[in-house]
Amino acid sequence: GQQRGLEQGWPKFGLEIENGLRDFDEVFGRSAPRTFEIGFGMGHSTLEMAAAAPDQDFIGVEVHKPGVGALLSGLVSQKLNNVRVHSCDALEVLRDCVADASLDRVLLFFPDPWHKSRHHKRRIVQPAFAELVRSKLKIGGVLHMATDWEPYAEYMLEVMNVAPGFRNLAEDGR
Ligand SMILES: C[S@@+](CC[C@H](N)C(=O)[O-])C[C@H]1O[C@@H](n2cnc3c(N)ncnc32)[C@H](O)[C@@H]1O
């Protein structure tokens, strides 16, 4: 299924980082609320969100090829046309392919937690990450992060609470 997804889906939904800065209105053939998902894994939540919101557009980025194949396979079988996929480092895509102030939402769901303290520097959430995301979000845009590892949630708060330009939208501020 994943191989078939890559073969059938990539020509239709795949985007190449080498093409540089993209006009996503042109890519999607319309102007719609735009979500950028970092590390979609096997693409389960991407598929669900895209199917539930056909009036919105989604750009998903994942380094893990089998996951890319799985999402593409789902897009083909569900006949969805509101998702485009990059198969590479999401931060490079943000930097090189996404115009400033052009995204409504950035999603980071269950990023690799890197439990050991000597590995914390590998965590994707860093001050430079927050600044990159801020520059790509429209004014009023949302960065939505989720984790099931409490120390990572606390670490996310530490980074985001001092990141310029962000306000915590969680009801209890946590
Ligand atoms: C723990 S998984 C979570 C996957 C998915 N978001 C979910 O909730 O099931 C983290 C994913 O992020 C991907 N990832 C890590 N760093 C990335 C990066 N810089 N760019 C794109 N994907 C990345 C990994 O390959 C992995 O699939």
mmCIF file with all atom_site columns, C-alpha atoms and ligand atoms in Angstrom:
data_model
loop_
_atom_site.group_PDB
_atom_site.id
_atom_site.type_symbol
_atom_site.label_atom_id
_atom_site.label_alt_id
_atom_site.label_comp_id
_atom_site.label_asym_id
_atom_site.label_entity_id
_atom_site.label_seq_id
_atom_site.pdbx_PDB_ins_code
_atom_site.Cartn_x
_atom_site.Cartn_y
_atom_site.Cartn_z
_atom_site.occupancy
_atom_site.B_iso_or_equiv
_atom_site.pdbx_formal_charge
_atom_site.auth_seq_id
_atom_site.auth_comp_id
_atom_site.auth_asym_id
_atom_site.auth_atom_id
_atom_site.pdbx_PDB_model_num
ATOM   1   C CA  . GLY A 1 1   ? 0.000   0.000  0.000  1.00 0.00 ? 1   GLY A CA  1
ATOM   2   C CA  . GLN A 1 2   ? 2.776   2.421  0.920  1.00 0.00 ? 2   GLN A CA  1
ATOM   3   C CA  . GLN A 1 3   ? 4.681   1.649  -2.298 1.00 0.00 ? 3   GLN A CA  1
ATOM   4   C CA  . ARG A 1 4   ? 1.521   2.080  -4.342 1.00 0.00 ? 4   ARG A CA  1
ATOM   5   C CA  . GLY A 1 5   ? 0.854   5.335  -2.502 1.00 0.00 ? 5   GLY A CA  1
ATOM   6   C CA  . LEU A 1 6   ? 4.286   6.631  -3.477 1.00 0.00 ? 6   LEU A CA  1
ATOM   7   C CA  . GLU A 1 7   ? 3.864   5.563  -7.115 1.00 0.00 ? 7   GLU A CA  1
ATOM   8   C CA  . GLN A 1 8   ? 0.334   6.825  -7.622 1.00 0.00 ? 8   GLN A CA  1
ATOM   9   C CA  . GLY A 1 9   ? 0.182   9.656  -5.122 1.00 0.00 ? 9   GLY A CA  1
ATOM   10  C CA  . TRP A 1 10  ? 3.572   11.349 -5.382 1.00 0.00 ? 10  TRP A CA  1
ATOM   11  C CA  . PRO A 1 11  ? 3.070   12.771 -8.914 1.00 0.00 ? 11  PRO A CA  1
ATOM   12  C CA  . LYS A 1 12  ? -0.197  14.332 -7.771 1.00 0.00 ? 12  LYS A CA  1
ATOM   13  C CA  . PHE A 1 13  ? 0.463   15.354 -4.173 1.00 0.00 ? 13  PHE A CA  1
ATOM   14  C CA  . GLY A 1 14  ? 4.273   15.410 -3.795 1.00 0.00 ? 14  GLY A CA  1
ATOM   15  C CA  . LEU A 1 15  ? 6.219   18.653 -3.497 1.00 0.00 ? 15  LEU A CA  1
ATOM   16  C CA  . GLU A 1 16  ? 9.991   19.008 -3.978 1.00 0.00 ? 16  GLU A CA  1
ATOM   17  C CA  . ILE A 1 17  ? 12.061  21.261 -1.739 1.00 0.00 ? 17  ILE A CA  1
ATOM   18  C CA  . GLU A 1 18  ? 14.322  22.040 -4.707 1.00 0.00 ? 18  GLU A CA  1
ATOM   19  C CA  . ASN A 1 19  ? 11.481  24.050 -6.254 1.00 0.00 ? 19  ASN A CA  1
ATOM   20  C CA  . GLY A 1 20  ? 12.010  26.659 -3.549 1.00 0.00 ? 20  GLY A CA  1
ATOM   21  C CA  . LEU A 1 21  ? 9.466   29.247 -2.469 1.00 0.00 ? 21  LEU A CA  1
ATOM   22  C CA  . ARG A 1 22  ? 5.943   28.232 -3.485 1.00 0.00 ? 22  ARG A CA  1
ATOM   23  C CA  . ASP A 1 23  ? 2.780   30.170 -4.083 1.00 0.00 ? 23  ASP A CA  1
ATOM   24  C CA  . PHE A 1 24  ? 0.387   27.789 -2.321 1.00 0.00 ? 24  PHE A CA  1
ATOM   25  C CA  . ASP A 1 25  ? -2.670  29.493 -3.791 1.00 0.00 ? 25  ASP A CA  1
ATOM   26  C CA  . GLU A 1 26  ? -1.279  28.346 -7.123 1.00 0.00 ? 26  GLU A CA  1
ATOM   27  C CA  . VAL A 1 27  ? -0.320  24.877 -5.820 1.00 0.00 ? 27  VAL A CA  1
ATOM   28  C CA  . PHE A 1 28  ? -3.855  24.244 -4.508 1.00 0.00 ? 28  PHE A CA  1
ATOM   29  C CA  . GLY A 1 29  ? -5.602  26.264 -7.200 1.00 0.00 ? 29  GLY A CA  1
ATOM   30  C CA  . ARG A 1 30  ? -7.486  28.322 -4.636 1.00 0.00 ? 30  ARG A CA  1
ATOM   31  C CA  . SER A 1 31  ? -7.045  30.542 -1.599 1.00 0.00 ? 31  SER A CA  1
ATOM   32  C CA  . ALA A 1 32  ? -8.111  28.681 1.568  1.00 0.00 ? 32  ALA A CA  1
ATOM   33  C CA  . PRO A 1 33  ? -7.069  28.493 5.242  1.00 0.00 ? 33  PRO A CA  1
ATOM   34  C CA  . ARG A 1 34  ? -3.702  26.751 5.238  1.00 0.00 ? 34  ARG A CA  1
ATOM   35  C CA  . THR A 1 35  ? -2.272  24.315 7.794  1.00 0.00 ? 35  THR A CA  1
ATOM   36  C CA  . PHE A 1 36  ? 1.326   23.096 7.867  1.00 0.00 ? 36  PHE A CA  1
ATOM   37  C CA  . GLU A 1 37  ? 1.915   19.820 9.731  1.00 0.00 ? 37  GLU A CA  1
ATOM   38  C CA  . ILE A 1 38  ? 5.394   18.897 10.948 1.00 0.00 ? 38  ILE A CA  1
ATOM   39  C CA  . GLY A 1 39  ? 6.145   15.156 11.190 1.00 0.00 ? 39  GLY A CA  1
ATOM   40  C CA  . PHE A 1 40  ? 2.756   13.599 10.349 1.00 0.00 ? 40  PHE A CA  1
ATOM   41  C CA  . GLY A 1 41  ? 3.983   10.054 11.108 1.00 0.00 ? 41  GLY A CA  1
ATOM   42  C CA  . MET A 1 42  ? 1.708   7.631  9.242  1.00 0.00 ? 42  MET A CA  1
ATOM   43  C CA  . GLY A 1 43  ? -0.628  10.514 8.366  1.00 0.00 ? 43  GLY A CA  1
ATOM   44  C CA  . HIS A 1 44  ? -3.660  9.276  10.311 1.00 0.00 ? 44  HIS A CA  1
ATOM   45  C CA  . SER A 1 45  ? -4.533  12.662 11.811 1.00 0.00 ? 45  SER A CA  1
ATOM   46  C CA  . THR A 1 46  ? -3.700  14.466 8.547  1.00 0.00 ? 46  THR A CA  1
ATOM   47  C CA  . LEU A 1 47  ? -6.151  12.284 6.638  1.00 0.00 ? 47  LEU A CA  1
ATOM   48  C CA  . GLU A 1 48  ? -8.873  12.748 9.240  1.00 0.00 ? 48  GLU A CA  1
ATOM   49  C CA  . MET A 1 49  ? -8.417  16.514 9.371  1.00 0.00 ? 49  MET A CA  1
ATOM   50  C CA  . ALA A 1 50  ? -8.311  16.885 5.588  1.00 0.00 ? 50  ALA A CA  1
ATOM   51  C CA  . ALA A 1 51  ? -11.406 14.736 5.090  1.00 0.00 ? 51  ALA A CA  1
ATOM   52  C CA  . ALA A 1 52  ? -13.258 16.686 7.794  1.00 0.00 ? 52  ALA A CA  1
ATOM   53  C CA  . ALA A 1 53  ? -12.290 20.096 6.352  1.00 0.00 ? 53  ALA A CA  1
ATOM   54  C CA  . PRO A 1 54  ? -12.500 20.013 2.539  1.00 0.00 ? 54  PRO A CA  1
ATOM   55  C CA  . ASP A 1 55  ? -12.601 23.825 2.538  1.00 0.00 ? 55  ASP A CA  1
ATOM   56  C CA  . GLN A 1 56  ? -9.098  23.983 4.039  1.00 0.00 ? 56  GLN A CA  1
ATOM   57  C CA  . ASP A 1 57  ? -5.665  23.107 2.660  1.00 0.00 ? 57  ASP A CA  1
ATOM   58  C CA  . PHE A 1 58  ? -2.951  21.046 4.360  1.00 0.00 ? 58  PHE A CA  1
ATOM   59  C CA  . ILE A 1 59  ? 0.777   20.778 3.744  1.00 0.00 ? 59  ILE A CA  1
ATOM   60  C CA  . GLY A 1 60  ? 2.248   17.747 5.505  1.00 0.00 ? 60  GLY A CA  1
ATOM   61  C CA  . VAL A 1 61  ? 5.965   17.123 5.950  1.00 0.00 ? 61  VAL A CA  1
ATOM   62  C CA  . GLU A 1 62  ? 7.538   13.863 7.133  1.00 0.00 ? 62  GLU A CA  1
ATOM   63  C CA  . VAL A 1 63  ? 11.082  12.485 6.862  1.00 0.00 ? 63  VAL A CA  1
ATOM   64  C CA  . HIS A 1 64  ? 10.027  8.836  7.290  1.00 0.00 ? 64  HIS A CA  1
ATOM   65  C CA  . LYS A 1 65  ? 9.347   7.428  3.789  1.00 0.00 ? 65  LYS A CA  1
ATOM   66  C CA  . PRO A 1 66  ? 6.900   4.644  4.805  1.00 0.00 ? 66  PRO A CA  1
ATOM   67  C CA  . GLY A 1 67  ? 4.774   7.299  6.514  1.00 0.00 ? 67  GLY A CA  1
ATOM   68  C CA  . VAL A 1 68  ? 4.820   9.415  3.361  1.00 0.00 ? 68  VAL A CA  1
ATOM   69  C CA  . GLY A 1 69  ? 3.701   6.366  1.363  1.00 0.00 ? 69  GLY A CA  1
ATOM   70  C CA  . ALA A 1 70  ? 0.926   5.645  3.864  1.00 0.00 ? 70  ALA A CA  1
ATOM   71  C CA  . LEU A 1 71  ? -0.449  9.186  3.706  1.00 0.00 ? 71  LEU A CA  1
ATOM   72  C CA  . LEU A 1 72  ? -0.255  9.255  -0.103 1.00 0.00 ? 72  LEU A CA  1
ATOM   73  C CA  . SER A 1 73  ? -2.060  5.927  -0.266 1.00 0.00 ? 73  SER A CA  1
ATOM   74  C CA  . GLY A 1 74  ? -4.823  7.343  1.954  1.00 0.00 ? 74  GLY A CA  1
ATOM   75  C CA  . LEU A 1 75  ? -5.121  10.483 -0.176 1.00 0.00 ? 75  LEU A CA  1
ATOM   76  C CA  . VAL A 1 76  ? -5.508  8.388  -3.313 1.00 0.00 ? 76  VAL A CA  1
ATOM   77  C CA  . SER A 1 77  ? -8.039  5.987  -1.827 1.00 0.00 ? 77  SER A CA  1
ATOM   78  C CA  . GLN A 1 78  ? -10.102 8.723  -0.136 1.00 0.00 ? 78  GLN A CA  1
ATOM   79  C CA  . LYS A 1 79  ? -9.856  10.932 -3.248 1.00 0.00 ? 79  LYS A CA  1
ATOM   80  C CA  . LEU A 1 80  ? -8.768  13.965 -1.233 1.00 0.00 ? 80  LEU A CA  1
ATOM   81  C CA  . ASN A 1 81  ? -7.369  16.940 -3.078 1.00 0.00 ? 81  ASN A CA  1
ATOM   82  C CA  . ASN A 1 82  ? -6.624  19.356 -0.232 1.00 0.00 ? 82  ASN A CA  1
ATOM   83  C CA  . VAL A 1 83  ? -3.291  17.907 0.949  1.00 0.00 ? 83  VAL A CA  1
ATOM   84  C CA  . ARG A 1 84  ? 0.240   18.278 -0.427 1.00 0.00 ? 84  ARG A CA  1
ATOM   85  C CA  . VAL A 1 85  ? 3.213   16.361 0.913  1.00 0.00 ? 85  VAL A CA  1
ATOM   86  C CA  . HIS A 1 86  ? 6.923   16.981 1.377  1.00 0.00 ? 86  HIS A CA  1
ATOM   87  C CA  . SER A 1 87  ? 9.221   14.050 2.093  1.00 0.00 ? 87  SER A CA  1
ATOM   88  C CA  . CYS A 1 88  ? 12.063  15.831 3.905  1.00 0.00 ? 88  CYS A CA  1
ATOM   89  C CA  . ASP A 1 89  ? 13.004  18.002 6.890  1.00 0.00 ? 89  ASP A CA  1
ATOM   90  C CA  . ALA A 1 90  ? 10.056  20.194 7.812  1.00 0.00 ? 90  ALA A CA  1
ATOM   91  C CA  . LEU A 1 91  ? 12.259  23.023 9.082  1.00 0.00 ? 91  LEU A CA  1
ATOM   92  C CA  . GLU A 1 92  ? 14.054  23.219 5.736  1.00 0.00 ? 92  GLU A CA  1
ATOM   93  C CA  . VAL A 1 93  ? 10.691  23.297 3.971  1.00 0.00 ? 93  VAL A CA  1
ATOM   94  C CA  . LEU A 1 94  ? 9.476   26.086 6.265  1.00 0.00 ? 94  LEU A CA  1
ATOM   95  C CA  . ARG A 1 95  ? 12.652  28.061 5.647  1.00 0.00 ? 95  ARG A CA  1
ATOM   96  C CA  . ASP A 1 96  ? 12.944  27.538 1.878  1.00 0.00 ? 96  ASP A CA  1
ATOM   97  C CA  . CYS A 1 97  ? 9.451   26.935 0.484  1.00 0.00 ? 97  CYS A CA  1
ATOM   98  C CA  . VAL A 1 98  ? 6.968   28.819 2.672  1.00 0.00 ? 98  VAL A CA  1
ATOM   99  C CA  . ALA A 1 99  ? 6.466   32.573 2.378  1.00 0.00 ? 99  ALA A CA  1
ATOM   100 C CA  . ASP A 1 100 ? 6.508   34.685 5.532  1.00 0.00 ? 100 ASP A CA  1
ATOM   101 C CA  . ALA A 1 101 ? 3.083   35.351 7.109  1.00 0.00 ? 101 ALA A CA  1
ATOM   102 C CA  . SER A 1 102 ? 1.357   32.790 4.889  1.00 0.00 ? 102 SER A CA  1
ATOM   103 C CA  . LEU A 1 103 ? 0.171   30.025 7.266  1.00 0.00 ? 103 LEU A CA  1
ATOM   104 C CA  . ASP A 1 104 ? -2.953  29.921 9.424  1.00 0.00 ? 104 ASP A CA  1
ATOM   105 C CA  . ARG A 1 105 ? -1.833  26.992 11.554 1.00 0.00 ? 105 ARG A CA  1
ATOM   106 C CA  . VAL A 1 106 ? 1.292   24.982 12.240 1.00 0.00 ? 106 VAL A CA  1
ATOM   107 C CA  . LEU A 1 107 ? 0.775   21.559 13.844 1.00 0.00 ? 107 LEU A CA  1
ATOM   108 C CA  . LEU A 1 108 ? 3.375   19.632 15.813 1.00 0.00 ? 108 LEU A CA  1
ATOM   109 C CA  . PHE A 1 109 ? 1.714   16.498 17.141 1.00 0.00 ? 109 PHE A CA  1
ATOM   110 C CA  . PHE A 1 110 ? 3.687   14.171 19.397 1.00 0.00 ? 110 PHE A CA  1
ATOM   111 C CA  . PRO A 1 111 ? 7.205   15.157 18.324 1.00 0.00 ? 111 PRO A CA  1
ATOM   112 C CA  . ASP A 1 112 ? 10.033  12.760 19.193 1.00 0.00 ? 112 ASP A CA  1
ATOM   113 C CA  . PRO A 1 113 ? 10.554  13.482 22.920 1.00 0.00 ? 113 PRO A CA  1
ATOM   114 C CA  . TRP A 1 114 ? 14.299  12.733 23.195 1.00 0.00 ? 114 TRP A CA  1
ATOM   115 C CA  . HIS A 1 115 ? 14.032  11.662 26.836 1.00 0.00 ? 115 HIS A CA  1
ATOM   116 C CA  . LYS A 1 116 ? 17.688  11.797 27.906 1.00 0.00 ? 116 LYS A CA  1
ATOM   117 C CA  . SER A 1 117 ? 18.937  15.238 28.939 1.00 0.00 ? 117 SER A CA  1
ATOM   118 C CA  . ARG A 1 118 ? 22.026  14.936 26.771 1.00 0.00 ? 118 ARG A CA  1
ATOM   119 C CA  . HIS A 1 119 ? 19.648  14.556 23.792 1.00 0.00 ? 119 HIS A CA  1
ATOM   120 C CA  . HIS A 1 120 ? 17.444  17.560 24.610 1.00 0.00 ? 120 HIS A CA  1
ATOM   121 C CA  . LYS A 1 121 ? 19.318  19.636 22.062 1.00 0.00 ? 121 LYS A CA  1
ATOM   122 C CA  . ARG A 1 122 ? 17.845  17.340 19.369 1.00 0.00 ? 122 ARG A CA  1
ATOM   123 C CA  . ARG A 1 123 ? 14.300  18.324 20.319 1.00 0.00 ? 123 ARG A CA  1
ATOM   124 C CA  . ILE A 1 124 ? 12.594  20.183 17.507 1.00 0.00 ? 124 ILE A CA  1
ATOM   125 C CA  . VAL A 1 125 ? 11.125  22.762 19.909 1.00 0.00 ? 125 VAL A CA  1
ATOM   126 C CA  . GLN A 1 126 ? 13.856  25.364 20.434 1.00 0.00 ? 126 GLN A CA  1
ATOM   127 C CA  . PRO A 1 127 ? 13.884  29.190 20.495 1.00 0.00 ? 127 PRO A CA  1
ATOM   128 C CA  . ALA A 1 128 ? 14.999  29.240 16.829 1.00 0.00 ? 128 ALA A CA  1
ATOM   129 C CA  . PHE A 1 129 ? 12.108  26.889 15.929 1.00 0.00 ? 129 PHE A CA  1
ATOM   130 C CA  . ALA A 1 130 ? 9.608   29.208 17.654 1.00 0.00 ? 130 ALA A CA  1
ATOM   131 C CA  . GLU A 1 131 ? 10.984  32.198 15.760 1.00 0.00 ? 131 GLU A CA  1
ATOM   132 C CA  . LEU A 1 132 ? 10.899  30.358 12.407 1.00 0.00 ? 132 LEU A CA  1
ATOM   133 C CA  . VAL A 1 133 ? 7.286   29.281 12.977 1.00 0.00 ? 133 VAL A CA  1
ATOM   134 C CA  . ARG A 1 134 ? 6.298   32.793 14.105 1.00 0.00 ? 134 ARG A CA  1
ATOM   135 C CA  . SER A 1 135 ? 7.705   34.282 10.915 1.00 0.00 ? 135 SER A CA  1
ATOM   136 C CA  . LYS A 1 136 ? 5.670   31.900 8.732  1.00 0.00 ? 136 LYS A CA  1
ATOM   137 C CA  . LEU A 1 137 ? 2.361   32.278 10.600 1.00 0.00 ? 137 LEU A CA  1
ATOM   138 C CA  . LYS A 1 138 ? -0.076  35.015 9.689  1.00 0.00 ? 138 LYS A CA  1
ATOM   139 C CA  . ILE A 1 139 ? -0.819  37.515 12.449 1.00 0.00 ? 139 ILE A CA  1
ATOM   140 C CA  . GLY A 1 140 ? -3.297  35.656 14.673 1.00 0.00 ? 140 GLY A CA  1
ATOM   141 C CA  . GLY A 1 141 ? -2.116  32.274 13.363 1.00 0.00 ? 141 GLY A CA  1
ATOM   142 C CA  . VAL A 1 142 ? -1.826  29.295 15.683 1.00 0.00 ? 142 VAL A CA  1
ATOM   143 C CA  . LEU A 1 143 ? 0.987   26.887 16.558 1.00 0.00 ? 143 LEU A CA  1
ATOM   144 C CA  . HIS A 1 144 ? -0.688  23.772 17.979 1.00 0.00 ? 144 HIS A CA  1
ATOM   145 C CA  . MET A 1 145 ? 1.612   21.354 19.814 1.00 0.00 ? 145 MET A CA  1
ATOM   146 C CA  . ALA A 1 146 ? 0.723   18.114 21.544 1.00 0.00 ? 146 ALA A CA  1
ATOM   147 C CA  . THR A 1 147 ? 2.756   15.598 23.516 1.00 0.00 ? 147 THR A CA  1
ATOM   148 C CA  . ASP A 1 148 ? 1.972   12.698 25.843 1.00 0.00 ? 148 ASP A CA  1
ATOM   149 C CA  . TRP A 1 149 ? 5.284   13.069 27.724 1.00 0.00 ? 149 TRP A CA  1
ATOM   150 C CA  . GLU A 1 150 ? 4.783   15.482 30.616 1.00 0.00 ? 150 GLU A CA  1
ATOM   151 C CA  . PRO A 1 151 ? 8.417   16.630 30.915 1.00 0.00 ? 151 PRO A CA  1
ATOM   152 C CA  . TYR A 1 152 ? 8.315   17.511 27.199 1.00 0.00 ? 152 TYR A CA  1
ATOM   153 C CA  . ALA A 1 153 ? 5.094   19.477 27.732 1.00 0.00 ? 153 ALA A CA  1
ATOM   154 C CA  . GLU A 1 154 ? 6.826   21.441 30.507 1.00 0.00 ? 154 GLU A CA  1
ATOM   155 C CA  . TYR A 1 155 ? 9.827   21.981 28.289 1.00 0.00 ? 155 TYR A CA  1
ATOM   156 C CA  . MET A 1 156 ? 7.544   23.221 25.454 1.00 0.00 ? 156 MET A CA  1
ATOM   157 C CA  . LEU A 1 157 ? 6.000   25.707 27.892 1.00 0.00 ? 157 LEU A CA  1
ATOM   158 C CA  . GLU A 1 158 ? 9.441   26.897 29.004 1.00 0.00 ? 158 GLU A CA  1
ATOM   159 C CA  . VAL A 1 159 ? 10.480  27.601 25.429 1.00 0.00 ? 159 VAL A CA  1
ATOM   160 C CA  . MET A 1 160 ? 7.172   29.081 24.249 1.00 0.00 ? 160 MET A CA  1
ATOM   161 C CA  . ASN A 1 161 ? 6.497   31.255 27.312 1.00 0.00 ? 161 ASN A CA  1
ATOM   162 C CA  . VAL A 1 162 ? 9.544   33.387 26.467 1.00 0.00 ? 162 VAL A CA  1
ATOM   163 C CA  . ALA A 1 163 ? 9.219   33.146 22.669 1.00 0.00 ? 163 ALA A CA  1
ATOM   164 C CA  . PRO A 1 164 ? 8.419   36.597 21.248 1.00 0.00 ? 164 PRO A CA  1
ATOM   165 C CA  . GLY A 1 165 ? 5.083   36.983 19.493 1.00 0.00 ? 165 GLY A CA  1
ATOM   166 C CA  . PHE A 1 166 ? 3.231   34.007 21.034 1.00 0.00 ? 166 PHE A CA  1
ATOM   167 C CA  . ARG A 1 167 ? 0.370   33.911 23.542 1.00 0.00 ? 167 ARG A CA  1
ATOM   168 C CA  . ASN A 1 168 ? -0.653  30.646 25.252 1.00 0.00 ? 168 ASN A CA  1
ATOM   169 C CA  . LEU A 1 169 ? -4.215  29.792 24.205 1.00 0.00 ? 169 LEU A CA  1
ATOM   170 C CA  . ALA A 1 170 ? -4.640  26.886 26.674 1.00 0.00 ? 170 ALA A CA  1
ATOM   171 C CA  . GLU A 1 171 ? -7.449  27.819 29.048 1.00 0.00 ? 171 GLU A CA  1
ATOM   172 C CA  . ASP A 1 172 ? -5.453  27.298 32.225 1.00 0.00 ? 172 ASP A CA  1
ATOM   173 C CA  . GLY A 1 173 ? -2.276  28.709 30.660 1.00 0.00 ? 173 GLY A CA  1
ATOM   174 C CA  . ARG A 1 174 ? -0.595  25.306 30.894 1.00 0.00 ? 174 ARG A CA  1
HETATM 175 C C1  . LIG B 2 .   ? 6.651   10.451 17.477 1.00 0.00 ? 1   LIG B C1  1
HETATM 176 S S1  . LIG B 2 .   ? 6.291   10.654 15.788 1.00 0.00 ? 1   LIG B S1  1
HETATM 177 C C2  . LIG B 2 .   ? 4.653   11.365 15.775 1.00 0.00 ? 1   LIG B C2  1
HETATM 178 C C3  . LIG B 2 .   ? 3.973   11.226 14.457 1.00 0.00 ? 1   LIG B C3  1
HETATM 179 C C4  . LIG B 2 .   ? 2.590   11.863 14.319 1.00 0.00 ? 1   LIG B C4  1
HETATM 180 N N1  . LIG B 2 .   ? 2.631   13.311 14.428 1.00 0.00 ? 1   LIG B N1  1
HETATM 181 C C5  . LIG B 2 .   ? 1.605   11.288 15.297 1.00 0.00 ? 1   LIG B C5  1
HETATM 182 O O1  . LIG B 2 .   ? 1.094   12.032 16.147 1.00 0.00 ? 1   LIG B O1  1
HETATM 183 O O2  . LIG B 2 .   ? 1.338   10.080 15.259 1.00 0.00 ? 1   LIG B O2  1
HETATM 184 C C6  . LIG B 2 .   ? 7.311   12.025 15.305 1.00 0.00 ? 1   LIG B C6  1
HETATM 185 C C7  . LIG B 2 .   ? 7.462   12.113 13.798 1.00 0.00 ? 1   LIG B C7  1
HETATM 186 O O3  . LIG B 2 .   ? 8.151   13.301 13.436 1.00 0.00 ? 1   LIG B O3  1
HETATM 187 C C8  . LIG B 2 .   ? 9.002   13.007 12.343 1.00 0.00 ? 1   LIG B C8  1
HETATM 188 N N2  . LIG B 2 .   ? 10.015  14.058 12.305 1.00 0.00 ? 1   LIG B N2  1
HETATM 189 C C9  . LIG B 2 .   ? 10.959  14.310 13.254 1.00 0.00 ? 1   LIG B C9  1
HETATM 190 N N3  . LIG B 2 .   ? 11.683  15.391 12.907 1.00 0.00 ? 1   LIG B N3  1
HETATM 191 C C10 . LIG B 2 .   ? 11.189  15.829 11.714 1.00 0.00 ? 1   LIG B C10 1
HETATM 192 C C11 . LIG B 2 .   ? 11.530  16.900 10.840 1.00 0.00 ? 1   LIG B C11 1
HETATM 193 N N4  . LIG B 2 .   ? 12.527  17.735 11.139 1.00 0.00 ? 1   LIG B N4  1
HETATM 194 N N5  . LIG B 2 .   ? 10.821  17.049 9.711  1.00 0.00 ? 1   LIG B N5  1
HETATM 195 C C12 . LIG B 2 .   ? 9.809   16.186 9.409  1.00 0.00 ? 1   LIG B C12 1
HETATM 196 N N6  . LIG B 2 .   ? 9.454   15.156 10.183 1.00 0.00 ? 1   LIG B N6  1
HETATM 197 C C13 . LIG B 2 .   ? 10.136  14.981 11.325 1.00 0.00 ? 1   LIG B C13 1
HETATM 198 C C14 . LIG B 2 .   ? 9.495   11.615 12.621 1.00 0.00 ? 1   LIG B C14 1
HETATM 199 O O4  . LIG B 2 .   ? 9.941   10.961 11.450 1.00 0.00 ? 1   LIG B O4  1
HETATM 200 C C15 . LIG B 2 .   ? 8.253   10.953 13.208 1.00 0.00 ? 1   LIG B C15 1
HETATM 201 O O5  . LIG B 2 .   ? 7.466   10.340 12.228 1.00 0.00 ? 1   LIG B O5  1
#
